[in-house]
mmCIF file of C-alpha atoms in Angstrom:
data_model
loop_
_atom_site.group_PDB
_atom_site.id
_atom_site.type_symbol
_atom_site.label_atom_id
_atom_site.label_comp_id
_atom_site.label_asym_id
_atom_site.label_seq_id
_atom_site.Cartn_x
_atom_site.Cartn_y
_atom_site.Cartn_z
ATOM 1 C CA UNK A 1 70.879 10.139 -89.530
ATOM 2 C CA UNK A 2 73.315 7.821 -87.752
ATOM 3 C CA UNK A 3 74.014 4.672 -89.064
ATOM 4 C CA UNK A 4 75.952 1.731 -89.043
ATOM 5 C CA UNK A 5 79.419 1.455 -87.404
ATOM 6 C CA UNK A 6 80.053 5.249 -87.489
ATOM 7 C CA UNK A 7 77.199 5.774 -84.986
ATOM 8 C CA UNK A 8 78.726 5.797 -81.748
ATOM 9 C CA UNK A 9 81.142 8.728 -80.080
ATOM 10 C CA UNK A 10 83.558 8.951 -77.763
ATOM 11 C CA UNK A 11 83.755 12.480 -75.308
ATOM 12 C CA UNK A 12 85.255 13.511 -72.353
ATOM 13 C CA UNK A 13 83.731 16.209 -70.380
ATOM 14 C CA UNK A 14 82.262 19.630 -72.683
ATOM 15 C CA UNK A 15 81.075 22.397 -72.174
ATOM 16 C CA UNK A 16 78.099 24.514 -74.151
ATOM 17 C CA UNK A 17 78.115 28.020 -74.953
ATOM 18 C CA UNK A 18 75.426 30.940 -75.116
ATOM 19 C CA UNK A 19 73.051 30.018 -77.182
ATOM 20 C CA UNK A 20 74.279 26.514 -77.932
ATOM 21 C CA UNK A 21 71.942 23.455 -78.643
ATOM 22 C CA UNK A 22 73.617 19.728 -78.634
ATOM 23 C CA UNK A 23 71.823 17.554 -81.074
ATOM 24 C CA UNK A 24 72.260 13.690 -80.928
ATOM 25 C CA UNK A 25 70.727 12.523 -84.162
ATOM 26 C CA UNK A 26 68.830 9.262 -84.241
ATOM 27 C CA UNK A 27 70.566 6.010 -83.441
ATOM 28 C CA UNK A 28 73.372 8.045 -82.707
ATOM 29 C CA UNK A 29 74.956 6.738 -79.313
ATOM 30 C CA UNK A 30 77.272 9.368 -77.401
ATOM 31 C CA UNK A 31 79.778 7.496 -74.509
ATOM 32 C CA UNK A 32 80.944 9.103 -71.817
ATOM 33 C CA UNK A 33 85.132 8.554 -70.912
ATOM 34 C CA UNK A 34 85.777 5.544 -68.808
ATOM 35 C CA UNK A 35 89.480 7.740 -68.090
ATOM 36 C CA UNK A 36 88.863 9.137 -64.483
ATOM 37 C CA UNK A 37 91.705 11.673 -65.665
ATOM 38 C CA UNK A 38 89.786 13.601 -68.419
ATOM 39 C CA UNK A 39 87.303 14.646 -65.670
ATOM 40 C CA UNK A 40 90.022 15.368 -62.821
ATOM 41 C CA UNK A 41 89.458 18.261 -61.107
ATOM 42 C CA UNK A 42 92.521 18.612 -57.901
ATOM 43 C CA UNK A 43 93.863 15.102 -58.461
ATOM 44 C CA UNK A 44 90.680 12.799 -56.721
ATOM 45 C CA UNK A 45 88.278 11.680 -59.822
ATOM 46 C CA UNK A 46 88.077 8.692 -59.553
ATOM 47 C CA UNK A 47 88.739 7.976 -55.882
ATOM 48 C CA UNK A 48 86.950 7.805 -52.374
ATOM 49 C CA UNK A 49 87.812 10.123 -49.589
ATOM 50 C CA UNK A 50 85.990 12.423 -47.598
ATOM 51 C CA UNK A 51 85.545 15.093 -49.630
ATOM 52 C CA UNK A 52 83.940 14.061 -52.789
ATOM 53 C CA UNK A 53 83.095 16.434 -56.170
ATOM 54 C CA UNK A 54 86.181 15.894 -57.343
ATOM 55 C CA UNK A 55 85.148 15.769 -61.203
ATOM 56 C CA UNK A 56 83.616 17.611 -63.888
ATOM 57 C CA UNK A 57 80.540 16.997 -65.577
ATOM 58 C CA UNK A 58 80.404 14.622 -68.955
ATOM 59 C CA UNK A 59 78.106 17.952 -70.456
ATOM 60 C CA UNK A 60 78.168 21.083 -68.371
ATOM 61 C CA UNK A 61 77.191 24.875 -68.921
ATOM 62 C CA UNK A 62 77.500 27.875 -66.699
ATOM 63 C CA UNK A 63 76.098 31.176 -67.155
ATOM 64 C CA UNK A 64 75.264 30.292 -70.311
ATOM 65 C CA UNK A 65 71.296 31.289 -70.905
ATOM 66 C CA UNK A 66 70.077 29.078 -74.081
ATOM 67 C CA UNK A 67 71.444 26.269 -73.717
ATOM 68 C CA UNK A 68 69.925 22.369 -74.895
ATOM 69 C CA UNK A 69 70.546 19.291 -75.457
ATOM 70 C CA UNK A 70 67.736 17.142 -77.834
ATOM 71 C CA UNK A 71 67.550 13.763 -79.488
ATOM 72 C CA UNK A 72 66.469 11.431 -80.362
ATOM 73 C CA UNK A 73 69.999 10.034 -79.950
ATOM 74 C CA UNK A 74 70.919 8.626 -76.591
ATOM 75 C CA UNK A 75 74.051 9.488 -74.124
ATOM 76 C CA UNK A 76 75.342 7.104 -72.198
ATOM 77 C CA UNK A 77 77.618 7.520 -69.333
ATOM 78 C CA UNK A 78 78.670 3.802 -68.778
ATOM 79 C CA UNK A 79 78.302 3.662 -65.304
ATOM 80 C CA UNK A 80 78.485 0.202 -65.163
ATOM 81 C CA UNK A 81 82.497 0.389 -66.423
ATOM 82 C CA UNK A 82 85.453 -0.656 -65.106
ATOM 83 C CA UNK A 83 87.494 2.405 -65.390
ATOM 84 C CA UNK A 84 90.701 2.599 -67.311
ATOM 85 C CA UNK A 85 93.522 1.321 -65.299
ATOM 86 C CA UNK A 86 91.537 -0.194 -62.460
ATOM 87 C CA UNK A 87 89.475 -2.860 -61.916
ATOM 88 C CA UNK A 88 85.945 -0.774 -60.505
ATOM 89 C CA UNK A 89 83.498 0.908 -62.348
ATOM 90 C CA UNK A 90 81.849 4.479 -61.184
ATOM 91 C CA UNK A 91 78.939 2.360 -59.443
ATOM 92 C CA UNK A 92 81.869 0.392 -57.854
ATOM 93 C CA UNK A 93 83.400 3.482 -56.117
ATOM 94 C CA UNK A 94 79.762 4.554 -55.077
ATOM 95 C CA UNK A 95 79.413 1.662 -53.580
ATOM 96 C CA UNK A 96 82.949 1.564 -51.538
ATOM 97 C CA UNK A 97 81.770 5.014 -50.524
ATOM 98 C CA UNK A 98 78.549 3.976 -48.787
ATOM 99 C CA UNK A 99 80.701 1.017 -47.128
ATOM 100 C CA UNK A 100 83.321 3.636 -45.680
ATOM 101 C CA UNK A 101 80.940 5.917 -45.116
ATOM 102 C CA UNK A 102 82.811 8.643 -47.399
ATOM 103 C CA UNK A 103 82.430 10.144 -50.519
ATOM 104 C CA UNK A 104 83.070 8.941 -54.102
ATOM 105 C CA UNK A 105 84.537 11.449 -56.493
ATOM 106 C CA UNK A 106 82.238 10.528 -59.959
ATOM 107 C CA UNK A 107 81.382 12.971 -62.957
ATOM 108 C CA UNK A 108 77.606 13.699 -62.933
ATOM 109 C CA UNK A 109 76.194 13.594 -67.052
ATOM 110 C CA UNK A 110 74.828 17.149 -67.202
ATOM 111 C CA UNK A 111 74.948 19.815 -64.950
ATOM 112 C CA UNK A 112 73.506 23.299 -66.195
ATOM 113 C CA UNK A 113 74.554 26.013 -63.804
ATOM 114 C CA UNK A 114 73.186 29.857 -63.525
ATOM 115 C CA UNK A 115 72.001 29.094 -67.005
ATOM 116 C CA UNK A 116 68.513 30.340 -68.026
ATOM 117 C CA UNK A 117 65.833 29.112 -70.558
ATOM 118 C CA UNK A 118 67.588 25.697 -70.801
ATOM 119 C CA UNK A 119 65.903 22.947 -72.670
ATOM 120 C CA UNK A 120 65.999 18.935 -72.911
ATOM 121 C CA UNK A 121 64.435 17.607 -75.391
ATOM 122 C CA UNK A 122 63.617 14.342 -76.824
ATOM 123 C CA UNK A 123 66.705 12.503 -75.712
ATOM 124 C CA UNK A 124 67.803 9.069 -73.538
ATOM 125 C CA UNK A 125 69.990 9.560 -71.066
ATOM 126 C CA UNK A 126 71.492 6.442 -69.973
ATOM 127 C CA UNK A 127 73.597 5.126 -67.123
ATOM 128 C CA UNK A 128 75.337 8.056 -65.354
ATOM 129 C CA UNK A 129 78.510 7.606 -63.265
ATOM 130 C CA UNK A 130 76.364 9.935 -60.654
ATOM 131 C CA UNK A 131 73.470 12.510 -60.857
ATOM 132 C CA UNK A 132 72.065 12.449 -64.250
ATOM 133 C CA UNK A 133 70.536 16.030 -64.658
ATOM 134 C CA UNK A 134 71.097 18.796 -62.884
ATOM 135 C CA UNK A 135 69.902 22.289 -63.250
ATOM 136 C CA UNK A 136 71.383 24.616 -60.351
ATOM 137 C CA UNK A 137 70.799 28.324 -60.050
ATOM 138 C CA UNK A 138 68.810 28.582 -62.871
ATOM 139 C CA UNK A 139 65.273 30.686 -63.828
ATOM 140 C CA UNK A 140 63.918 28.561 -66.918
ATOM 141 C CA UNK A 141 64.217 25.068 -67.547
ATOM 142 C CA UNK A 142 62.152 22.707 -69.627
ATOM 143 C CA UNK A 143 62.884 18.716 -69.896
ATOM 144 C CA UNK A 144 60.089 17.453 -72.566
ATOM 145 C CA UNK A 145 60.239 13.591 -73.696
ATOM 146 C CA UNK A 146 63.356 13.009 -72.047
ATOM 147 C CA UNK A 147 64.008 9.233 -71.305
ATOM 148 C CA UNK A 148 66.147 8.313 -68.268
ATOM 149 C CA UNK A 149 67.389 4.625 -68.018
ATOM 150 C CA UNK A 150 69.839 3.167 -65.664
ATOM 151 C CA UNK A 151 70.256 -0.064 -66.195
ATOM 152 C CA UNK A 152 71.752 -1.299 -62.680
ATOM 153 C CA UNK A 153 68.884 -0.786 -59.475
ATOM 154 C CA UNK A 154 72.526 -0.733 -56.876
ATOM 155 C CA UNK A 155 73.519 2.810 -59.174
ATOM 156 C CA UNK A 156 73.770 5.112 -56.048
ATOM 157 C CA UNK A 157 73.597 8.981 -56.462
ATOM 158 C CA UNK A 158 72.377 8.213 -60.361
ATOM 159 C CA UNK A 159 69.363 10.793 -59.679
ATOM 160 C CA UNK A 160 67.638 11.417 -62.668
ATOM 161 C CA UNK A 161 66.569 14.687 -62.849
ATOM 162 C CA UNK A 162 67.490 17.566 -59.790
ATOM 163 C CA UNK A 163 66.133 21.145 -59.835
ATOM 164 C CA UNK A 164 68.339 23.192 -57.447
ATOM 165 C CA UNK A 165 67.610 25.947 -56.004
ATOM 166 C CA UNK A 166 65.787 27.156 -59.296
ATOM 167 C CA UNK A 167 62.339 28.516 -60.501
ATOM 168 C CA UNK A 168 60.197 28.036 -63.515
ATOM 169 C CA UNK A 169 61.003 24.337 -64.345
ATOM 170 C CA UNK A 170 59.371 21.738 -66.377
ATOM 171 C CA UNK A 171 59.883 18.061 -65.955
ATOM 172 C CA UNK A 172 57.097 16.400 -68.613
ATOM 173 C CA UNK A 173 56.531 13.789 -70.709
ATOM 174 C CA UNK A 174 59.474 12.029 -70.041
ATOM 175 C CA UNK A 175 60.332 7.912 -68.867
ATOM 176 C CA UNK A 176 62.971 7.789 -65.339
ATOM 177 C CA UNK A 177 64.208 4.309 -64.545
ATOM 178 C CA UNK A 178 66.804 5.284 -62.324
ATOM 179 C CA UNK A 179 68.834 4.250 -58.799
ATOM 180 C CA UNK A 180 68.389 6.963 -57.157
ATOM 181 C CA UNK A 181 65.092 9.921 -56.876
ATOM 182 C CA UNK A 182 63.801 10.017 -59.991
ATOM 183 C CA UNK A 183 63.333 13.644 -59.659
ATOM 184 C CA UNK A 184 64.842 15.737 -56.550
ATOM 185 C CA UNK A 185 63.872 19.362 -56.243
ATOM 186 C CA UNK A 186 66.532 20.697 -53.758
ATOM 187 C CA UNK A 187 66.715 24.368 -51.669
ATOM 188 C CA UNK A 188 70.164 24.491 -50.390
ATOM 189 C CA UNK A 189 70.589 27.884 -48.962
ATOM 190 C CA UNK A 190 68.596 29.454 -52.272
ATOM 191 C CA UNK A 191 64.393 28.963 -52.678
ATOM 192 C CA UNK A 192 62.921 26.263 -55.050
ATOM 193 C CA UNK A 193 59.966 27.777 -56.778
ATOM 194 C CA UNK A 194 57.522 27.223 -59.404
ATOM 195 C CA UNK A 195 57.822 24.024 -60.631
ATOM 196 C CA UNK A 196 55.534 21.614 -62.627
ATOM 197 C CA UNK A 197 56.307 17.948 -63.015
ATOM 198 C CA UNK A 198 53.296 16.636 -65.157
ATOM 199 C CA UNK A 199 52.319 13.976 -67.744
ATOM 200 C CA UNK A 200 55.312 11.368 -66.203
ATOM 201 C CA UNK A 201 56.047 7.820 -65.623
ATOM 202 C CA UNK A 202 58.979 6.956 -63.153
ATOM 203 C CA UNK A 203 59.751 3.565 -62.730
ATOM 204 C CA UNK A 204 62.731 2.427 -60.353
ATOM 205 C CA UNK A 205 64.452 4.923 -58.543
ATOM 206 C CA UNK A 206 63.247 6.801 -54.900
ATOM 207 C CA UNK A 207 60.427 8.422 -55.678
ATOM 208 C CA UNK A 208 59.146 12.014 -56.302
ATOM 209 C CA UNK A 209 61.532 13.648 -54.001
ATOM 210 C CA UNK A 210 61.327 17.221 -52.203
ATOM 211 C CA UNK A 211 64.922 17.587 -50.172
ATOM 212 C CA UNK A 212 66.591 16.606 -48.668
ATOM 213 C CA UNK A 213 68.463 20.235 -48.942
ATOM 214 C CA UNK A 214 65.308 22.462 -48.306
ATOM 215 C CA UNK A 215 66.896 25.303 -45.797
ATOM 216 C CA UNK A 216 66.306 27.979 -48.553
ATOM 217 C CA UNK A 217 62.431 27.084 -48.856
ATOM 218 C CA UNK A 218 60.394 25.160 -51.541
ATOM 219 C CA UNK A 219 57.425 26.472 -53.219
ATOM 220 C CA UNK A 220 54.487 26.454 -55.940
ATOM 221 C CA UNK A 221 55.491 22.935 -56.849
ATOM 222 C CA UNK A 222 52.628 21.038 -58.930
ATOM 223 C CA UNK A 223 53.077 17.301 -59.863
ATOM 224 C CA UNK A 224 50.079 15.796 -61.802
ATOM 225 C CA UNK A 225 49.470 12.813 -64.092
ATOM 226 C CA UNK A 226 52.382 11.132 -62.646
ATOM 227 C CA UNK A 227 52.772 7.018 -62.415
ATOM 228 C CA UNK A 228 55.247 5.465 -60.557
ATOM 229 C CA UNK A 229 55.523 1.787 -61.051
ATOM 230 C CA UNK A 230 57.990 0.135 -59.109
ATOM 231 C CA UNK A 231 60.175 2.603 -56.789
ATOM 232 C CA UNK A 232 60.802 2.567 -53.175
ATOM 233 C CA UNK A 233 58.867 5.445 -52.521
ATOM 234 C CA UNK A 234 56.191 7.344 -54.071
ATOM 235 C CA UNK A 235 55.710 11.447 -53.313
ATOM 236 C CA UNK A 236 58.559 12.141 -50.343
ATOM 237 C CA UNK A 237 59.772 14.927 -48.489
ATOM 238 C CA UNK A 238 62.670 14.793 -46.744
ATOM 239 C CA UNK A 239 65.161 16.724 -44.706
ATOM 240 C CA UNK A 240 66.475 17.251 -41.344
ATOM 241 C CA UNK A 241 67.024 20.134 -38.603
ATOM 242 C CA UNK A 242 70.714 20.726 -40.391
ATOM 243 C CA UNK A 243 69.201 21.592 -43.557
ATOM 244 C CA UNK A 244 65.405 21.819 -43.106
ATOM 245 C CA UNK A 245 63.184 24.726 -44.512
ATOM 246 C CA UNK A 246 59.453 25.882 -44.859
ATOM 247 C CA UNK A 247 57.647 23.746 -47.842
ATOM 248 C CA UNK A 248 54.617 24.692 -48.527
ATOM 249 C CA UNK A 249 52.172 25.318 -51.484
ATOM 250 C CA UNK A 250 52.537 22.036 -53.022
ATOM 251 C CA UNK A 251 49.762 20.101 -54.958
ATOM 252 C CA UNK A 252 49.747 16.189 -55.725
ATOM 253 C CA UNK A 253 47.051 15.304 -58.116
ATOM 254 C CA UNK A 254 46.068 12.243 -60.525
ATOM 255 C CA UNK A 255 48.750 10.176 -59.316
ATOM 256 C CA UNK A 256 48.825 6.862 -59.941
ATOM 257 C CA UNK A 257 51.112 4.263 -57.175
ATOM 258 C CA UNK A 258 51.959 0.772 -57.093
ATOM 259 C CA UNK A 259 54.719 -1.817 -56.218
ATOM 260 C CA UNK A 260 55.887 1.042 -54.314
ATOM 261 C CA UNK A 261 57.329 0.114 -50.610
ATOM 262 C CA UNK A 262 56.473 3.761 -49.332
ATOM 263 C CA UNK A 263 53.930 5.734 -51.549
ATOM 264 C CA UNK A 264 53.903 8.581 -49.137
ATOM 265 C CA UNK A 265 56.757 9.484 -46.794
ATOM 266 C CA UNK A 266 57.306 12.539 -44.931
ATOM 267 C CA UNK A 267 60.803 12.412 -43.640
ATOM 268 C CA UNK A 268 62.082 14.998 -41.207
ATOM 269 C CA UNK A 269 64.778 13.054 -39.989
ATOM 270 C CA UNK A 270 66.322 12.047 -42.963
ATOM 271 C CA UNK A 271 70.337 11.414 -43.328
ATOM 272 C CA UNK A 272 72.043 11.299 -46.499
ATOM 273 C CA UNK A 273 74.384 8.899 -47.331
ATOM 274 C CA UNK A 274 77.856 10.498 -48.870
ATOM 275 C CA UNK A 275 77.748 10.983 -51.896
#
């Protein structure tokens, strides 16, 4: 058990193995580099252009079935930071982006890709520099008690929790407070498919998205006991003609709404902003 001053850590970006769990014991707090140069992929972390993606993930796996991450620690991705040797944070770059109408280049917090039977568990995941979860590619993911925080409503891109182009996910029992959807489930290309977001509570963020990349077809999707308290938007869909596709066989049910701008919107215009 974590205590005292020896309970916080300083990592740049990893990477887990086959097979490998990460476990953040309690009161343990895990901070993500504030050094745009430990992420750097061609030169750009750190920087808006028109590109984007120009940095690795804080935590990332690929083709790597097994993997997990579990509390009850927290990881925080500080966001909110002035990076070293400049005077804007992650959220500050985001921000320019939107402005210029570009892309910011900012490391998501964990990005599983092609990796089956993944697990979350029982962990707080706090201020991400962009997307806080994503699973991409993958057959089998589970994210049970997770708690998703981001402390700044302005965080764009901090999404907390994006199934992409995967099948058999879980998102339940878990708390997202984010700036951004509090859960995405994207089809770029590749089907979504049976997924089951149950027993939630969202609380800032966009909403219980669908899209906006659903060109590859989303499926068997069923949300239940879900409250959102306080986002823009409740259950959305969203895409456009550049990257629409069929969704269908999707059930809402015991879902509770309020202080919500939008609690339904069906979107088949929608434009993203860079990201």
């Amino acid at each position: 058990r974590a205590v005292g001053a020896k309970r916080a850590f300083l990592i740049g970006p990893i990477t887990l193995r086959r097979g490998v769990t990460l476990v953040v014991d309690s009161n343990a707090i895990v901070f993500g580099s504030r050094d745009p140069k430990e992420y750097d992929i061609d030169g750009r972390c750190g920087t808006v252009d028109e590109r984007g993606h120009g940095c690795r993930p804080l935590i990332s796996a690929e083709n790597a079935n097994g993997v997990g991450i579990m509390g009850p620690g927290t990881i925080d991705g500080r966001g909110w930071a002035k990076l070293l040797g400049g005077a804007e944070s992650w959220w500050d770059l985001a921000q320019d982006a939107k402005v210029k109408n570009q892309s910011q280049s900012c490391p998501r917090l964990v990005q599983l890709t092609k990796s089956n039977d993944a697990t979350l568990y029982n962990v707080t995941l706090k201020n991400s520099a962009n997307f806080h979860v994503v699973f991409d590619r993958g057959n089998g993911f589970t994210a049970w008690g997770v708690r998703i925080d981001t402390r700044d409503p302005r965080a764009r891109n901090t999404d907390g929790i994006d199934p992409a182009s995967a099948t058999n996910v879980t998102v339940t029992h878990s708390f997202i407070n984010t700036g951004d959807d509090n859960v995405a489930i994207k089809a770029g290309n590749i089907a979504s498919s049976h997924m089951t977001i149950s027993h939630n509570h969202f609380y800032r963020g966009h909403g219980m998205s669908i899209g906006s990349e659903t060109d590859g077809g989303a499926s068997a999707i069923r949300v239940f006991d879900l409250s959102i308290d306080g986002a823009d938007n409740g259950l959305r869909i969203k895409s456009n003609a550049a990257r629409g596709g069929l969704v269908h066989d999707v059930e809402y049910r015991d879902v509770c709404i309020r202080n919500t701008k939008d609690p339904i919107e069906m979107d088949t215009h929608y434009t993203a902003s860079a990201k």
